[in-house]
Amino acid sequence: MDEESIEFCGQPFGPRVWFYQRACTKAELEQQKQLAVDVAIRRGYEVMGARADIGRVNTIWRPGLRKLCKQVRKGNIDIVLVPKLSCLDTKWYKVCCVLRLLQRHNVVLYTIERNLRMELSLHGLDCAI
């Protein structure tokens, strides 16, 4: 499993956002990254960092996701931006763990490729928001 990361510094002027991506190939990762950058620029977000996990790993605590959770706990970000909910995990109970963490720290989750409400419904998590 490869791990790619980007760290950004500077004083935030808008909402502080962190990208998290998970992809099987580097080509897919680059496509997701460009889409996330476009969204951040369009919405006026201040990018605080990004992490990506490449490859299929059968654990929720992938290195990139661990870094994201650490930043959430430190209070360094306001928004988590993912291409789709399944980037966090495909198992609903694992997604719930991450959603609870974000909720406890008042961090908003945005999905880029699909509507979050629809994705939660697909996972059977309609009551999560």
PDB file of C-alpha atoms in Angstrom:
ATOM      1  CA  MET A   1       0.000   0.000   0.000  1.00  0.00           C
ATOM      2  CA  ASP A   2       1.312   3.408  -0.929  1.00  0.00           C
ATOM      3  CA  GLU A   3       0.427   6.570   0.897  1.00  0.00           C
ATOM      4  CA  GLU A   4       0.489  10.036  -0.585  1.00  0.00           C
ATOM      5  CA  SER A   5       0.154  13.212   1.374  1.00  0.00           C
ATOM      6  CA  ILE A   6       0.123  16.941   0.883  1.00  0.00           C
ATOM      7  CA  GLU A   7       0.636  19.364   3.718  1.00  0.00           C
ATOM      8  CA  PHE A   8      -0.392  23.004   3.387  1.00  0.00           C
ATOM      9  CA  CYS A   9       0.537  25.872   5.667  1.00  0.00           C
ATOM     10  CA  GLY A  10      -0.421  29.452   6.084  1.00  0.00           C
ATOM     11  CA  GLN A  11      -3.052  31.516   7.793  1.00  0.00           C
ATOM     12  CA  PRO A  12      -6.589  30.386   6.965  1.00  0.00           C
ATOM     13  CA  PHE A  13      -8.918  33.023   5.500  1.00  0.00           C
ATOM     14  CA  GLY A  14     -11.935  30.827   4.868  1.00  0.00           C
ATOM     15  CA  PRO A  15     -13.261  27.563   6.265  1.00  0.00           C
ATOM     16  CA  ARG A  16     -10.379  25.144   6.883  1.00  0.00           C
ATOM     17  CA  VAL A  17     -10.746  22.047   4.715  1.00  0.00           C
ATOM     18  CA  TRP A  18      -8.920  18.725   4.605  1.00  0.00           C
ATOM     19  CA  PHE A  19      -9.123  16.370   1.604  1.00  0.00           C
ATOM     20  CA  TYR A  20      -9.230  12.642   2.177  1.00  0.00           C
ATOM     21  CA  GLN A  21      -9.087  10.306  -0.775  1.00  0.00           C
ATOM     22  CA  ARG A  22      -8.821   6.573  -1.249  1.00  0.00           C
ATOM     23  CA  ALA A  23      -8.222   5.059  -4.637  1.00  0.00           C
ATOM     24  CA  CYS A  24      -7.011   1.847  -6.213  1.00  0.00           C
ATOM     25  CA  THR A  25      -4.743   3.544  -8.748  1.00  0.00           C
ATOM     26  CA  LYS A  26      -2.678   6.711  -8.939  1.00  0.00           C
ATOM     27  CA  ALA A  27      -4.611   7.798 -12.039  1.00  0.00           C
ATOM     28  CA  GLU A  28      -7.893   7.634 -10.128  1.00  0.00           C
ATOM     29  CA  LEU A  29      -6.273   9.504  -7.248  1.00  0.00           C
ATOM     30  CA  GLU A  30      -5.106  12.331  -9.533  1.00  0.00           C
ATOM     31  CA  GLN A  31      -8.595  12.650 -11.002  1.00  0.00           C
ATOM     32  CA  GLN A  32     -10.126  12.877  -7.513  1.00  0.00           C
ATOM     33  CA  LYS A  33      -7.491  15.375  -6.391  1.00  0.00           C
ATOM     34  CA  GLN A  34      -8.176  17.738  -9.295  1.00  0.00           C
ATOM     35  CA  LEU A  35     -11.896  17.598  -8.602  1.00  0.00           C
ATOM     36  CA  ALA A  36     -11.309  18.383  -4.909  1.00  0.00           C
ATOM     37  CA  VAL A  37      -9.039  21.341  -5.710  1.00  0.00           C
ATOM     38  CA  ASP A  38     -11.667  22.749  -8.083  1.00  0.00           C
ATOM     39  CA  VAL A  39     -14.354  22.476  -5.390  1.00  0.00           C
ATOM     40  CA  ALA A  40     -12.133  24.117  -2.770  1.00  0.00           C
ATOM     41  CA  ILE A  41     -11.283  27.047  -5.039  1.00  0.00           C
ATOM     42  CA  ARG A  42     -14.892  27.537  -6.113  1.00  0.00           C
ATOM     43  CA  ARG A  43     -16.174  27.540  -2.511  1.00  0.00           C
ATOM     44  CA  GLY A  44     -13.362  29.671  -1.066  1.00  0.00           C
ATOM     45  CA  TYR A  45     -11.982  27.055   1.316  1.00  0.00           C
ATOM     46  CA  GLU A  46      -8.550  27.292   2.881  1.00  0.00           C
ATOM     47  CA  VAL A  47      -6.861  23.943   2.236  1.00  0.00           C
ATOM     48  CA  MET A  48      -5.095  22.782   5.397  1.00  0.00           C
ATOM     49  CA  GLY A  49      -3.956  19.412   4.129  1.00  0.00           C
ATOM     50  CA  ALA A  50      -4.748  16.275   2.238  1.00  0.00           C
ATOM     51  CA  ARG A  51      -4.099  12.601   2.602  1.00  0.00           C
ATOM     52  CA  ALA A  52      -4.645   9.746   0.259  1.00  0.00           C
ATOM     53  CA  ASP A  53      -4.490   6.009   0.713  1.00  0.00           C
ATOM     54  CA  ILE A  54      -3.739   4.020  -2.411  1.00  0.00           C
ATOM     55  CA  GLY A  55      -4.616   0.375  -2.735  1.00  0.00           C
ATOM     56  CA  ARG A  56      -7.119  -1.926  -1.135  1.00  0.00           C
ATOM     57  CA  VAL A  57      -6.696  -2.338   2.573  1.00  0.00           C
ATOM     58  CA  ASN A  58      -9.159  -4.250   4.710  1.00  0.00           C
ATOM     59  CA  THR A  59      -8.898  -1.976   7.717  1.00  0.00           C
ATOM     60  CA  ILE A  60     -10.549   1.309   8.566  1.00  0.00           C
ATOM     61  CA  TRP A  61      -7.422   2.716  10.202  1.00  0.00           C
ATOM     62  CA  ARG A  62      -5.421   3.332   7.077  1.00  0.00           C
ATOM     63  CA  PRO A  63      -2.500   5.800   7.513  1.00  0.00           C
ATOM     64  CA  GLY A  64      -4.219   8.629   5.638  1.00  0.00           C
ATOM     65  CA  LEU A  65      -7.453   8.215   7.578  1.00  0.00           C
ATOM     66  CA  ARG A  66      -5.545   8.129  10.869  1.00  0.00           C
ATOM     67  CA  LYS A  67      -3.898  11.455   9.962  1.00  0.00           C
ATOM     68  CA  LEU A  68      -7.309  12.937   9.116  1.00  0.00           C
ATOM     69  CA  CYS A  69      -8.742  11.815  12.476  1.00  0.00           C
ATOM     70  CA  LYS A  70      -5.741  13.285  14.280  1.00  0.00           C
ATOM     71  CA  GLN A  71      -6.326  16.667  12.623  1.00  0.00           C
ATOM     72  CA  VAL A  72     -10.026  16.525  13.531  1.00  0.00           C
ATOM     73  CA  ARG A  73      -9.214  15.800  17.188  1.00  0.00           C
ATOM     74  CA  LYS A  74      -6.726  18.701  17.278  1.00  0.00           C
ATOM     75  CA  GLY A  75      -9.414  21.076  15.992  1.00  0.00           C
ATOM     76  CA  ASN A  76      -7.348  22.074  12.954  1.00  0.00           C
ATOM     77  CA  ILE A  77     -10.108  21.667  10.378  1.00  0.00           C
ATOM     78  CA  ASP A  78     -13.729  22.676   9.851  1.00  0.00           C
ATOM     79  CA  ILE A  79     -14.595  20.603   6.780  1.00  0.00           C
ATOM     80  CA  VAL A  80     -13.631  17.162   5.486  1.00  0.00           C
ATOM     81  CA  LEU A  81     -13.939  16.837   1.735  1.00  0.00           C
ATOM     82  CA  VAL A  82     -14.169  13.347   0.217  1.00  0.00           C
ATOM     83  CA  PRO A  83     -15.033  12.313  -3.339  1.00  0.00           C
ATOM     84  CA  LYS A  84     -17.709   9.942  -2.050  1.00  0.00           C
ATOM     85  CA  LEU A  85     -18.720   8.413   1.243  1.00  0.00           C
ATOM     86  CA  SER A  86     -17.240   5.022   0.354  1.00  0.00           C
ATOM     87  CA  CYS A  87     -13.769   6.617   0.502  1.00  0.00           C
ATOM     88  CA  LEU A  88     -14.122   6.472   4.281  1.00  0.00           C
ATOM     89  CA  ASP A  89     -15.181   2.838   4.140  1.00  0.00           C
ATOM     90  CA  THR A  90     -17.725   0.589   2.482  1.00  0.00           C
ATOM     91  CA  LYS A  91     -18.989  -0.909   5.741  1.00  0.00           C
ATOM     92  CA  TRP A  92     -21.682   1.255   7.356  1.00  0.00           C
ATOM     93  CA  TYR A  93     -20.571   0.645  10.946  1.00  0.00           C
ATOM     94  CA  LYS A  94     -17.060   1.875  10.119  1.00  0.00           C
ATOM     95  CA  VAL A  95     -18.463   4.948   8.376  1.00  0.00           C
ATOM     96  CA  CYS A  96     -20.519   5.598  11.531  1.00  0.00           C
ATOM     97  CA  CYS A  97     -17.331   5.652  13.634  1.00  0.00           C
ATOM     98  CA  VAL A  98     -15.864   8.378  11.453  1.00  0.00           C
ATOM     99  CA  LEU A  99     -19.154  10.312  11.305  1.00  0.00           C
ATOM    100  CA  ARG A 100     -19.402  10.262  15.107  1.00  0.00           C
ATOM    101  CA  LEU A 101     -15.863  11.616  15.411  1.00  0.00           C
ATOM    102  CA  LEU A 102     -16.614  14.429  12.971  1.00  0.00           C
ATOM    103  CA  GLN A 103     -19.857  15.242  14.752  1.00  0.00           C
ATOM    104  CA  ARG A 104     -18.191  15.373  18.196  1.00  0.00           C
ATOM    105  CA  HIS A 105     -15.702  17.934  16.886  1.00  0.00           C
ATOM    106  CA  ASN A 106     -18.232  19.968  14.837  1.00  0.00           C
ATOM    107  CA  VAL A 107     -16.556  19.088  11.547  1.00  0.00           C
ATOM    108  CA  VAL A 108     -18.695  19.066   8.412  1.00  0.00           C
ATOM    109  CA  LEU A 109     -18.378  16.273   5.854  1.00  0.00           C
ATOM    110  CA  TYR A 110     -18.861  17.132   2.177  1.00  0.00           C
ATOM    111  CA  THR A 111     -18.929  14.636  -0.653  1.00  0.00           C
ATOM    112  CA  ILE A 112     -17.991  15.822  -4.120  1.00  0.00           C
ATOM    113  CA  GLU A 113     -19.244  13.230  -6.582  1.00  0.00           C
ATOM    114  CA  ARG A 114     -22.606  12.468  -4.988  1.00  0.00           C
ATOM    115  CA  ASN A 115     -25.121  14.038  -2.678  1.00  0.00           C
ATOM    116  CA  LEU A 116     -24.280  13.121   0.935  1.00  0.00           C
ATOM    117  CA  ARG A 117     -27.915  12.570   1.905  1.00  0.00           C
ATOM    118  CA  MET A 118     -28.307  10.088  -0.950  1.00  0.00           C
ATOM    119  CA  GLU A 119     -25.096   8.268   0.005  1.00  0.00           C
ATOM    120  CA  LEU A 120     -26.148   7.980   3.641  1.00  0.00           C
ATOM    121  CA  SER A 121     -29.442   6.538   2.461  1.00  0.00           C
ATOM    122  CA  LEU A 122     -27.603   3.949   0.359  1.00  0.00           C
ATOM    123  CA  HIS A 123     -25.676   2.867   3.470  1.00  0.00           C
ATOM    124  CA  GLY A 124     -28.866   2.760   5.552  1.00  0.00           C
ATOM    125  CA  LEU A 125     -27.769   5.786   7.586  1.00  0.00           C
ATOM    126  CA  ASP A 126     -30.685   8.105   6.792  1.00  0.00           C
ATOM    127  CA  CYS A 127     -31.023   9.175  10.418  1.00  0.00           C
ATOM    128  CA  ALA A 128     -27.340  10.233  10.687  1.00  0.00           C
ATOM    129  CA  ILE A 129     -28.089  13.786   9.514  1.00  0.00           C
TER     130      ILE A 129
END
